[in-house]
JSON list of C-alpha atoms in Angstrom, two decimals:
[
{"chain": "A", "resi": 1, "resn": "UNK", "atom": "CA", "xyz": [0.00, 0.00, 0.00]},
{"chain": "A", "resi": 2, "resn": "UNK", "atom": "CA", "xyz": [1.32, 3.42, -0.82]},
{"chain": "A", "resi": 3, "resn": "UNK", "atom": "CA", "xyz": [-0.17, 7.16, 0.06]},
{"chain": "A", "resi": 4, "resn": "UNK", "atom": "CA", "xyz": [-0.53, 9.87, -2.78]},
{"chain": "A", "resi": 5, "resn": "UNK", "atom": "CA", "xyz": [2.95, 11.30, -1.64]},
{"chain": "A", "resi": 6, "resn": "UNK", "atom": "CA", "xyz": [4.36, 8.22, -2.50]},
{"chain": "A", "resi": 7, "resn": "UNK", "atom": "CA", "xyz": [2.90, 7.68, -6.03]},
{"chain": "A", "resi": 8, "resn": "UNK", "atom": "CA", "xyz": [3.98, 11.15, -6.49]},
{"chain": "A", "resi": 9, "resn": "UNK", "atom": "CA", "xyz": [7.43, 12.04, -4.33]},
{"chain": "A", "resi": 10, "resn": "UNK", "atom": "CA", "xyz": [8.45, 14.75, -6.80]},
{"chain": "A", "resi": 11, "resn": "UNK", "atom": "CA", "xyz": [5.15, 16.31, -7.92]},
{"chain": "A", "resi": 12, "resn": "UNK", "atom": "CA", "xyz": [5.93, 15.08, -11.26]},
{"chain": "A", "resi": 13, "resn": "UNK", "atom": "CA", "xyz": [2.19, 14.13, -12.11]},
{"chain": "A", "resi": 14, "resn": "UNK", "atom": "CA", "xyz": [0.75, 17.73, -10.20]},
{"chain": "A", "resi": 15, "resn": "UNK", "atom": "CA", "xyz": [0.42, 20.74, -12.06]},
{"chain": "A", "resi": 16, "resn": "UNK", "atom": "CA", "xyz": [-0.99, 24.47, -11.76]},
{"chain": "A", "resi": 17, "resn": "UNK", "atom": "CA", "xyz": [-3.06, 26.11, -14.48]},
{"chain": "A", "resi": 18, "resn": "UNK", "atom": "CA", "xyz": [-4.98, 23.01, -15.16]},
{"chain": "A", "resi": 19, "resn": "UNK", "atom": "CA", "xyz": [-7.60, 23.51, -17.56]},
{"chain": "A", "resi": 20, "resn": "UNK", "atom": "CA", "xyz": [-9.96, 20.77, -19.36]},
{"chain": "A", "resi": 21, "resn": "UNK", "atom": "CA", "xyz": [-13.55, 20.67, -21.13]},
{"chain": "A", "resi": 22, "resn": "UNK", "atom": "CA", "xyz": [-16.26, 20.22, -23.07]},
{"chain": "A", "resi": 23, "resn": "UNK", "atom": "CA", "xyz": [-17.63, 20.93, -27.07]},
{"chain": "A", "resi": 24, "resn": "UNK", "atom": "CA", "xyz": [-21.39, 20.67, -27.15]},
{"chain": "A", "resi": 25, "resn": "UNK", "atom": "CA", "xyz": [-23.37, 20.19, -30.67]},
{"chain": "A", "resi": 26, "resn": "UNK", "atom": "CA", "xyz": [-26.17, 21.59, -31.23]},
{"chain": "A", "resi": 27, "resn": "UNK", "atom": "CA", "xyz": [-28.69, 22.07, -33.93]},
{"chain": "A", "resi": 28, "resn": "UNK", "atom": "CA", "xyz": [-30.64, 24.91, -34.61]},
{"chain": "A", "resi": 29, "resn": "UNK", "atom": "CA", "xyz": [-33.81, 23.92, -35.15]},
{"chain": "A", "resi": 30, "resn": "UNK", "atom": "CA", "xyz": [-35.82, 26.68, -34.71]},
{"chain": "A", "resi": 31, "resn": "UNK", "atom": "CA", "xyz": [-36.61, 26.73, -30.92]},
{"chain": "A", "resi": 32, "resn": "UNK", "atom": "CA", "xyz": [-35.54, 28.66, -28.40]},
{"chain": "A", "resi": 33, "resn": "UNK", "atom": "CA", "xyz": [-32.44, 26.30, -27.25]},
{"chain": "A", "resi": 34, "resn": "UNK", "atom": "CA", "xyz": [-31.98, 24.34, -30.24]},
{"chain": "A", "resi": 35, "resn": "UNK", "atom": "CA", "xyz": [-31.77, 20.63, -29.83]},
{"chain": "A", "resi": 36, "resn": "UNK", "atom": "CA", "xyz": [-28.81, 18.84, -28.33]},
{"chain": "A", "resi": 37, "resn": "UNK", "atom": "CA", "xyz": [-27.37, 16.58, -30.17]},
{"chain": "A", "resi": 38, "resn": "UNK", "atom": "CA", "xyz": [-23.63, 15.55, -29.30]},
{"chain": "A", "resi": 39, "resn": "UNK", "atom": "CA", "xyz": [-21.07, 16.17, -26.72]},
{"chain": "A", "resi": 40, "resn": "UNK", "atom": "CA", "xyz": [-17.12, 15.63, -26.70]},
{"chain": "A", "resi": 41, "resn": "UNK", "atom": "CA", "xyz": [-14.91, 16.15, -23.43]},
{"chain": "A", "resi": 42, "resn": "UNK", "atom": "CA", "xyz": [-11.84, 16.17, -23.23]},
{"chain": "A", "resi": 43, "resn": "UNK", "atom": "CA", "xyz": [-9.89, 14.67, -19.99]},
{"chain": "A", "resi": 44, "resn": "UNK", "atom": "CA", "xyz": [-5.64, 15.05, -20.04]},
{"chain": "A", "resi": 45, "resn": "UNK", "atom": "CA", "xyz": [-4.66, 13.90, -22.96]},
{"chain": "A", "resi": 46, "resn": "UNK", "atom": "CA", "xyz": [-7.49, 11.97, -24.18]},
{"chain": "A", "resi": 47, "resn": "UNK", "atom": "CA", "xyz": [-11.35, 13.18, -25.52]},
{"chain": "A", "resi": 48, "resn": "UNK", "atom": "CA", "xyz": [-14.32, 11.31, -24.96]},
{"chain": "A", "resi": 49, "resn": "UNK", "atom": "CA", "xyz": [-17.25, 11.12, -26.99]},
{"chain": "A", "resi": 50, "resn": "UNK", "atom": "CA", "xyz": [-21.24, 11.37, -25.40]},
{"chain": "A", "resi": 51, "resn": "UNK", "atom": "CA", "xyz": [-24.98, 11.84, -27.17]},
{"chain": "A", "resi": 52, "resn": "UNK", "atom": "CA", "xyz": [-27.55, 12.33, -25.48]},
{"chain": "A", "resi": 53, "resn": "UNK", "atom": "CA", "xyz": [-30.74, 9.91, -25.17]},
{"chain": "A", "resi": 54, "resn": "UNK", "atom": "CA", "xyz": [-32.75, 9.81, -28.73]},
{"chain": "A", "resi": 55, "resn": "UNK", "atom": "CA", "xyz": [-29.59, 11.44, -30.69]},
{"chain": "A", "resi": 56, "resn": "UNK", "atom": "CA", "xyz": [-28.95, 10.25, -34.34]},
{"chain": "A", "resi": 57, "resn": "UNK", "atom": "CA", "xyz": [-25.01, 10.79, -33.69]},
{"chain": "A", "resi": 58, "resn": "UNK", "atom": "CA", "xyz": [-23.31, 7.00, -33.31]},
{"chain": "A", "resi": 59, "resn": "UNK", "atom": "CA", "xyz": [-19.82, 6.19, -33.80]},
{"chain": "A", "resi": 60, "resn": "UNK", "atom": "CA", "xyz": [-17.64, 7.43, -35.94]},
{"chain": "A", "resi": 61, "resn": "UNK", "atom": "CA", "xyz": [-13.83, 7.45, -35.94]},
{"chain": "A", "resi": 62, "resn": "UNK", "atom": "CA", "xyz": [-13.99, 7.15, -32.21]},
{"chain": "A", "resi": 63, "resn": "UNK", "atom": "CA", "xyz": [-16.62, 4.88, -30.28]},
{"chain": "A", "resi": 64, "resn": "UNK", "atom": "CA", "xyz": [-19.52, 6.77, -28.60]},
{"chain": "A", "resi": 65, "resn": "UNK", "atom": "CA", "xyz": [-18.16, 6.03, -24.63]},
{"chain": "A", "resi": 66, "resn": "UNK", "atom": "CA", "xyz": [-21.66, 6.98, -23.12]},
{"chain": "A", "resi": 67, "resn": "UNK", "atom": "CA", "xyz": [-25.07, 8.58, -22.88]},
{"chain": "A", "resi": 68, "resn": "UNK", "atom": "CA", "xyz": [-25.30, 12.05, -21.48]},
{"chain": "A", "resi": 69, "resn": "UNK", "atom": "CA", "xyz": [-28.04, 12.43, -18.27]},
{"chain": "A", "resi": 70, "resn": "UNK", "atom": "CA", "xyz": [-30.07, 15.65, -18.62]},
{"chain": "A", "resi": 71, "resn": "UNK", "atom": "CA", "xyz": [-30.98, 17.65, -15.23]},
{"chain": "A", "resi": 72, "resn": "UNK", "atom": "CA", "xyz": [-33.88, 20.35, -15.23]},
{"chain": "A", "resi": 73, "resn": "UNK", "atom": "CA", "xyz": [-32.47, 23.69, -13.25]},
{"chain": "A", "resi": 74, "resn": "UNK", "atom": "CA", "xyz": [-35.43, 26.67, -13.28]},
{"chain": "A", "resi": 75, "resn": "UNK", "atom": "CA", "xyz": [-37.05, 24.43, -15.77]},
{"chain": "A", "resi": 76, "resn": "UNK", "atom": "CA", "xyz": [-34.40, 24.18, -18.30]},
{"chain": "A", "resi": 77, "resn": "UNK", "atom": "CA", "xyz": [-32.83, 20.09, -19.44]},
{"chain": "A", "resi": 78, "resn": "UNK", "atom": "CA", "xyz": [-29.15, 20.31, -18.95]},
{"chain": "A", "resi": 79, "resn": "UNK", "atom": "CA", "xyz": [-26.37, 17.82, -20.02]},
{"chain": "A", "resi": 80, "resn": "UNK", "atom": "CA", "xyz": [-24.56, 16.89, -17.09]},
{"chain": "A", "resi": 81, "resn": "UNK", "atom": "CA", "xyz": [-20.62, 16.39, -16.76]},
{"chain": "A", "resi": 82, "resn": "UNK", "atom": "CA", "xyz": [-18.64, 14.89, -13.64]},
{"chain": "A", "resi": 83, "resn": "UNK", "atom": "CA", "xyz": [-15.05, 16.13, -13.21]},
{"chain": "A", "resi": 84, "resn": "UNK", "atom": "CA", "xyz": [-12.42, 14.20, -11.28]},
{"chain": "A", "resi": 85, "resn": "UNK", "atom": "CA", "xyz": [-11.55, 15.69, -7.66]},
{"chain": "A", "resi": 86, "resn": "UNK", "atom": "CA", "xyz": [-8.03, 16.44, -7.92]},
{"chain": "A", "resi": 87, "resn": "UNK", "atom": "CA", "xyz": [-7.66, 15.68, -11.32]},
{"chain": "A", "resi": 88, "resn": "UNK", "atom": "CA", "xyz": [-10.41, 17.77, -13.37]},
{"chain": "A", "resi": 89, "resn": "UNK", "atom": "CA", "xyz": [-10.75, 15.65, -16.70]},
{"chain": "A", "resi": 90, "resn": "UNK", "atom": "CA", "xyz": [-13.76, 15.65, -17.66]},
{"chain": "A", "resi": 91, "resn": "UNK", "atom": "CA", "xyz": [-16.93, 12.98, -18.34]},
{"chain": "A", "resi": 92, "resn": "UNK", "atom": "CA", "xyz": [-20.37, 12.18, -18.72]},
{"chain": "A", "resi": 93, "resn": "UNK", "atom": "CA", "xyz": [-21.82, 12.09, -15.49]},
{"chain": "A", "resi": 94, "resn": "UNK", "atom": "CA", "xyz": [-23.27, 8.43, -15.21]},
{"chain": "A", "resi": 95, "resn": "UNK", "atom": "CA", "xyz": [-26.24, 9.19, -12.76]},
{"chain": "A", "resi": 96, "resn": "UNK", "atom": "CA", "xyz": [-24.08, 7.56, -10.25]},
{"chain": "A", "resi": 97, "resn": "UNK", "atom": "CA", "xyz": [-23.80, 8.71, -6.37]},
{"chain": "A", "resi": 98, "resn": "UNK", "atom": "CA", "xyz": [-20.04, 10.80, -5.94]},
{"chain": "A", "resi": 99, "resn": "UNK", "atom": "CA", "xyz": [-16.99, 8.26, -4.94]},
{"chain": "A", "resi": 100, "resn": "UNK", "atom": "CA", "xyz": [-16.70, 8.49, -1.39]},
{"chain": "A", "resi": 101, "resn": "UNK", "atom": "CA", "xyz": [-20.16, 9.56, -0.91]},
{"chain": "A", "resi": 102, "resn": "UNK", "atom": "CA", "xyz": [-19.11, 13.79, -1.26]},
{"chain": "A", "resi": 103, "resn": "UNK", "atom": "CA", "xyz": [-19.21, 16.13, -4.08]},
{"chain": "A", "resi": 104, "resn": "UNK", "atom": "CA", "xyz": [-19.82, 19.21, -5.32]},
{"chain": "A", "resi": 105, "resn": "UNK", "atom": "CA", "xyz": [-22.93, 19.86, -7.62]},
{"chain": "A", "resi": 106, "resn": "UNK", "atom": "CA", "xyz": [-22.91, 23.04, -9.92]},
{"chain": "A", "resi": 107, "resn": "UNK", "atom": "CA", "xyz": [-25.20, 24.59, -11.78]},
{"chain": "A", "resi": 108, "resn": "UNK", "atom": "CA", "xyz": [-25.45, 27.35, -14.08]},
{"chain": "A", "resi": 109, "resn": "UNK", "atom": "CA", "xyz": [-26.52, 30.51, -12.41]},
{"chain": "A", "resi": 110, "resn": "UNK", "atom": "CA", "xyz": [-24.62, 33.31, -13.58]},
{"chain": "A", "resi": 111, "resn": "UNK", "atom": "CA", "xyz": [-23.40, 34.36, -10.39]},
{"chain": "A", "resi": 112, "resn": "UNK", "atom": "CA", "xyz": [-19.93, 32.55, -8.85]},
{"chain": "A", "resi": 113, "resn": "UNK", "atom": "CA", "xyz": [-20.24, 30.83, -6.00]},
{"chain": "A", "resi": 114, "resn": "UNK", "atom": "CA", "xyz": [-18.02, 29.16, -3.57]},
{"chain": "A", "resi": 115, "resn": "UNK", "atom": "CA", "xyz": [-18.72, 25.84, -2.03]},
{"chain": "A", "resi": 116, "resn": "UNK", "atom": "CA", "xyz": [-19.22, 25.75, 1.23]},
{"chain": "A", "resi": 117, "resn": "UNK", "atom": "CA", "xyz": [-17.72, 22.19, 1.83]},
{"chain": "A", "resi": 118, "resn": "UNK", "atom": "CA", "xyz": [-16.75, 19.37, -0.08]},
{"chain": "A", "resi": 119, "resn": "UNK", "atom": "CA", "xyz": [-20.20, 17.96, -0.28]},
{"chain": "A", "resi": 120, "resn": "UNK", "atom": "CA", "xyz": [-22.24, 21.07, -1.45]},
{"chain": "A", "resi": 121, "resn": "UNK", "atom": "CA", "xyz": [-24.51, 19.87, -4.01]},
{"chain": "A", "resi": 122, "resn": "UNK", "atom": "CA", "xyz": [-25.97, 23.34, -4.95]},
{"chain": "A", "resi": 123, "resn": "UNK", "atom": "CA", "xyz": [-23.65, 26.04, -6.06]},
{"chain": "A", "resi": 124, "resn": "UNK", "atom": "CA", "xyz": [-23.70, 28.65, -8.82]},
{"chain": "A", "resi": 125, "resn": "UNK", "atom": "CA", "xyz": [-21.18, 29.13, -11.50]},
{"chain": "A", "resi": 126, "resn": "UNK", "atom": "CA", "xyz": [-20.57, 31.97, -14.18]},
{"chain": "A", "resi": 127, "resn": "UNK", "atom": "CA", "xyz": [-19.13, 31.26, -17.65]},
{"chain": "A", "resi": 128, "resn": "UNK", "atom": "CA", "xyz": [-16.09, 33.73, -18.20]},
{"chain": "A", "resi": 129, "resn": "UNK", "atom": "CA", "xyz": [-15.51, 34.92, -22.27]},
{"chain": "A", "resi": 130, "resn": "UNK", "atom": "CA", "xyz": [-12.23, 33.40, -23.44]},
{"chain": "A", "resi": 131, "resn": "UNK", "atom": "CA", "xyz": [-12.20, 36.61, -26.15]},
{"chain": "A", "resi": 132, "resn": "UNK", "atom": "CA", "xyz": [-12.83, 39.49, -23.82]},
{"chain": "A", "resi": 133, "resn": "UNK", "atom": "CA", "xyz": [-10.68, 42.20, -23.65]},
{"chain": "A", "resi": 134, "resn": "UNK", "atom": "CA", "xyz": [-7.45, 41.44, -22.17]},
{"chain": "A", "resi": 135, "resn": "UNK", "atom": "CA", "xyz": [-8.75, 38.30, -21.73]},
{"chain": "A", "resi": 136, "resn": "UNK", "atom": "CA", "xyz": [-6.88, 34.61, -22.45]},
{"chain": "A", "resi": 137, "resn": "UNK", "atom": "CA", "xyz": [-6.89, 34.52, -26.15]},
{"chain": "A", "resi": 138, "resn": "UNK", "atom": "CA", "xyz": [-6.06, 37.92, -25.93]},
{"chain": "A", "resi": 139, "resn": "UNK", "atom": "CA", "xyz": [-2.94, 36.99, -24.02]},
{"chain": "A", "resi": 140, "resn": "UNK", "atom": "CA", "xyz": [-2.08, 33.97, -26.50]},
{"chain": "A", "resi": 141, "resn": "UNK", "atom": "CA", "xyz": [1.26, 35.61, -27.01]},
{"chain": "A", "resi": 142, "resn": "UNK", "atom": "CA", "xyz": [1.74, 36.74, -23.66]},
{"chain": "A", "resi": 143, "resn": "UNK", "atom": "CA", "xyz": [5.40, 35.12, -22.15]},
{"chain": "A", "resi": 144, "resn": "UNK", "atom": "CA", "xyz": [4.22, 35.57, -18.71]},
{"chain": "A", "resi": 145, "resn": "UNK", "atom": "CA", "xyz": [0.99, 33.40, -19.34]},
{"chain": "A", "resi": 146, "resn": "UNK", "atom": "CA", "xyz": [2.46, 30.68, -21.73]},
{"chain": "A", "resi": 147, "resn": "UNK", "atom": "CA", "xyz": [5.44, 29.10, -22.24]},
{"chain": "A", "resi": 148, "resn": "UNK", "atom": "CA", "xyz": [4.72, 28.28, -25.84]},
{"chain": "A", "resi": 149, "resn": "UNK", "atom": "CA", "xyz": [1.49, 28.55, -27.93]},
{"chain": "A", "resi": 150, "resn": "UNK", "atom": "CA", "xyz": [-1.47, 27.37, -26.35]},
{"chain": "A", "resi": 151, "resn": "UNK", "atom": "CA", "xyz": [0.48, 25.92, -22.96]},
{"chain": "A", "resi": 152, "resn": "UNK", "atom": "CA", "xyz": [0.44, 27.51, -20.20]},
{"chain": "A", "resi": 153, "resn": "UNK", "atom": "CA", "xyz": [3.83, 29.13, -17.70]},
{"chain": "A", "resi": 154, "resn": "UNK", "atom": "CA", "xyz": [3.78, 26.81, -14.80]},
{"chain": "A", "resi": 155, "resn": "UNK", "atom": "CA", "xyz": [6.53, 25.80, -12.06]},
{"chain": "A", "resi": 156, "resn": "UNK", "atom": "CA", "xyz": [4.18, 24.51, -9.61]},
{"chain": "A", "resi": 157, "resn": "UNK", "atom": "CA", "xyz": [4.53, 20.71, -9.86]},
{"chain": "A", "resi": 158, "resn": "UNK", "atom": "CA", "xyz": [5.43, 19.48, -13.19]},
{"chain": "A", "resi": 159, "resn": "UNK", "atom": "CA", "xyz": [6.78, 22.75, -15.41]},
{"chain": "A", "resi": 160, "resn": "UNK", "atom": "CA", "xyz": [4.41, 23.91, -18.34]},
{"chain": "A", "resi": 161, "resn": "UNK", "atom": "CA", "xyz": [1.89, 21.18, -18.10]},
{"chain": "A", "resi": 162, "resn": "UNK", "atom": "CA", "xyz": [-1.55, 22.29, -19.01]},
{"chain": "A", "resi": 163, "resn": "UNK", "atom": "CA", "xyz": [-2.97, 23.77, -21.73]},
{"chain": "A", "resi": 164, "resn": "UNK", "atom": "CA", "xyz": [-4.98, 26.17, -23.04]},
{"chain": "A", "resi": 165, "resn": "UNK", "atom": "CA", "xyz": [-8.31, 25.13, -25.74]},
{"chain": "A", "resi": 166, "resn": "UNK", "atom": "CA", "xyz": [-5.87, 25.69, -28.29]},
{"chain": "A", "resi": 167, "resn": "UNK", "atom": "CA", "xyz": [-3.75, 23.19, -26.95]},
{"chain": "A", "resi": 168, "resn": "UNK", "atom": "CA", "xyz": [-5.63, 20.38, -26.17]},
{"chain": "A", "resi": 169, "resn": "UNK", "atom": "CA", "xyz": [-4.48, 17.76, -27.98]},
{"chain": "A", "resi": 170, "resn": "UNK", "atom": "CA", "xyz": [-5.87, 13.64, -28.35]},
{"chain": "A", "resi": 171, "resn": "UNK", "atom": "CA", "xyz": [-3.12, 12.16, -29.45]},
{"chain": "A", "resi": 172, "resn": "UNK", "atom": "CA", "xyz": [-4.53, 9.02, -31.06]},
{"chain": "A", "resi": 173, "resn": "UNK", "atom": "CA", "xyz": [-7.34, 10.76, -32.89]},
{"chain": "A", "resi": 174, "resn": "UNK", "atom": "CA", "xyz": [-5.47, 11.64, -36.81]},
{"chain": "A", "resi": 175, "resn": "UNK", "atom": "CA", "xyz": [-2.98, 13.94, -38.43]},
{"chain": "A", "resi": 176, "resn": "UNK", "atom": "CA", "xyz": [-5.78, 15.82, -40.02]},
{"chain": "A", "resi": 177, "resn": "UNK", "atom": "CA", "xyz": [-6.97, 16.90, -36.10]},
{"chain": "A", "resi": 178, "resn": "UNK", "atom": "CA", "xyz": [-3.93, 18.17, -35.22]},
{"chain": "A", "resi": 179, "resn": "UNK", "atom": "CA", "xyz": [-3.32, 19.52, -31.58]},
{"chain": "A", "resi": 180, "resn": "UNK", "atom": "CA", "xyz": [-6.14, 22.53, -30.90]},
{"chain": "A", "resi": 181, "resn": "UNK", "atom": "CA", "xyz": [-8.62, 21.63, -33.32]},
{"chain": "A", "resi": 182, "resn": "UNK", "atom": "CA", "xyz": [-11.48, 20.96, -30.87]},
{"chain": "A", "resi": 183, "resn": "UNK", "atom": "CA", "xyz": [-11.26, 24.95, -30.99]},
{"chain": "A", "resi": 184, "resn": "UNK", "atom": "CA", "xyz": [-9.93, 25.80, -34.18]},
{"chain": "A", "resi": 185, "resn": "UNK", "atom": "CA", "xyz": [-11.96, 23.72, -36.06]},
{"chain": "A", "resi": 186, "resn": "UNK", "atom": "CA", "xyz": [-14.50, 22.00, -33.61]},
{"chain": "A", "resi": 187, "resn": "UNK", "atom": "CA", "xyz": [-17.18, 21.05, -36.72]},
{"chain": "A", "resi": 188, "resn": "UNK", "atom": "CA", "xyz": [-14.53, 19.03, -38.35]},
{"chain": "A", "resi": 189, "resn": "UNK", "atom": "CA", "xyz": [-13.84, 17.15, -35.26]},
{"chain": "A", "resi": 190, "resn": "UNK", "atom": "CA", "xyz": [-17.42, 16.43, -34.29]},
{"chain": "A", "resi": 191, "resn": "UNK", "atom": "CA", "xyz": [-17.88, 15.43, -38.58]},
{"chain": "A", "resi": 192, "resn": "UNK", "atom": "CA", "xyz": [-15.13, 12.77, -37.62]},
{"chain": "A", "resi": 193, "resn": "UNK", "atom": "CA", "xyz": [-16.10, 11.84, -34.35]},
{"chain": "A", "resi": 194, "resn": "UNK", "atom": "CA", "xyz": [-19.56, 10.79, -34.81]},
{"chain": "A", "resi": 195, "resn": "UNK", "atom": "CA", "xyz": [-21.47, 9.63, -37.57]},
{"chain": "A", "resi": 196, "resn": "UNK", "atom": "CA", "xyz": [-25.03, 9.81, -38.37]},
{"chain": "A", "resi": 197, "resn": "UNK", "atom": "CA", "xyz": [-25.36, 13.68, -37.79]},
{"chain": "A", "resi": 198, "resn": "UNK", "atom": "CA", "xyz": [-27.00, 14.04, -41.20]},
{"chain": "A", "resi": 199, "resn": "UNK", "atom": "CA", "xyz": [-27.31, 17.34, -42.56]},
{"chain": "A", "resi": 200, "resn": "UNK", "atom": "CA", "xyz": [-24.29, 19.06, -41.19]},
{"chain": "A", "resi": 201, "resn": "UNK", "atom": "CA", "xyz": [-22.41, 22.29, -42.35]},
{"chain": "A", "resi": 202, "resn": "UNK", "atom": "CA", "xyz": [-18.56, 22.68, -41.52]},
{"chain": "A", "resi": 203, "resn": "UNK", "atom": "CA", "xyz": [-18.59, 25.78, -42.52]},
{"chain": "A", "resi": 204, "resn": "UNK", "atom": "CA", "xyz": [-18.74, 28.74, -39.51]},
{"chain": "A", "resi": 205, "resn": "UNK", "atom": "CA", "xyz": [-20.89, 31.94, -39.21]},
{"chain": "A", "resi": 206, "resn": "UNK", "atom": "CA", "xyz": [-17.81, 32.75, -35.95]},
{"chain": "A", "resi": 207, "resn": "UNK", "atom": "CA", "xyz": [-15.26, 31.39, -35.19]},
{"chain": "A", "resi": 208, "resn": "UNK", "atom": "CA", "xyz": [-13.06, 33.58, -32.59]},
{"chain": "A", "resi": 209, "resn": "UNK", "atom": "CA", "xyz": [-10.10, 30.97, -32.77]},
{"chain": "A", "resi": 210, "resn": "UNK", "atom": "CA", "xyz": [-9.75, 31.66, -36.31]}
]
């Protein structure tokens, strides 16, 4: 038997800056919303690929690894993602109960909140804009904030270990998705991904990566 300290004696696997997450798909189909239709996370160095119940999408390239669980919050169906404590790679949630019984539980409010233990299963989050002004694509080129394109400074643990969207990277997923796409070119990756997504333009009204 061995504690964490011993798996990890010179913070080799630890890292500040650490960033992961998720590309939803979704079709406009007229109402309000639109209609859900695919999901892709990514988790370290690998992405995963979810639909949710009743989606066309199936495999593609890469296997479908799940079905996505929808929650209501102030009467709105959400897909749901679990994120490892300590780790932050992100997944389908599977509808399961937390490991170890405790967990945090956000949900999209629009106002940050902090939890107020490790087993607070209602807190608020905001999403921040990647683009704002003198915000982190702003600061792409910024030596302070990265050590190279799309990776961020770091000394805290292992040196320059996470990365920005632009950086993520699956490694086993084709030359022609090379290391960022899931920003740069996120309909491309979903058109390999998954199959079945019938009608389906690659072609982008925005793109702020671009």
């Amino acid at each position: 038997m061995c504690t964490c300290a011993d798996r990890n004696p010179f913070g080799i696997h630890t890292h500040e800056n650490d960033m992961e997450g998720v590309v939803l798909t979704v079709r406009r189909d007229g109402s309000y919303y639109g209609k859900f239709e695919a999901m892709v996370t990514v988790a370290h160095t690998d992405f995963y690929s979810y639909v949710p119940s009743g989606s066309t999408f199936t495999s593609g390239r890469e296997n479908v690894d799940g079905t996505v669980p929808m929650r209501t919050y102030n009467g709105v169906a959400h897909p749901t993602t679990r994120q490892e404590a300590k780790g932050h790679g992100v997944y389908a949630w599977n509808g399961a109960e937390f490991p170890g019984g405790d967990g945090v539980v956000y949900y999209p409010s629009g106002v940050a909140e902090v939890p107020s233990s490790g087993n607070d299963r209602s807190v608020g989050y905001q999403l921040v804009n990647v683009f704002a002004a003198d915000g982190l694509w702003a600061r792409r080129a910024n030596a302070v904030t990265f050590a190279s394109y799309g990776t961020f400074r770091g000394d805290n643990g292992k040196d320059n270990a996470a990365n920005a969207p632009w950086g993520w990277d699956d490694g086993n997923d084709g030359s022609d998705l090379p290391r960022g796409a899931i920003a740069t070119d996120p309909a491309y990756l979903v058109a390999q991904y998954f199959a079945g997504e019938g009608s389906f333009s690659l072609t982008y009204t925005r793109n702020s990566y671009r």
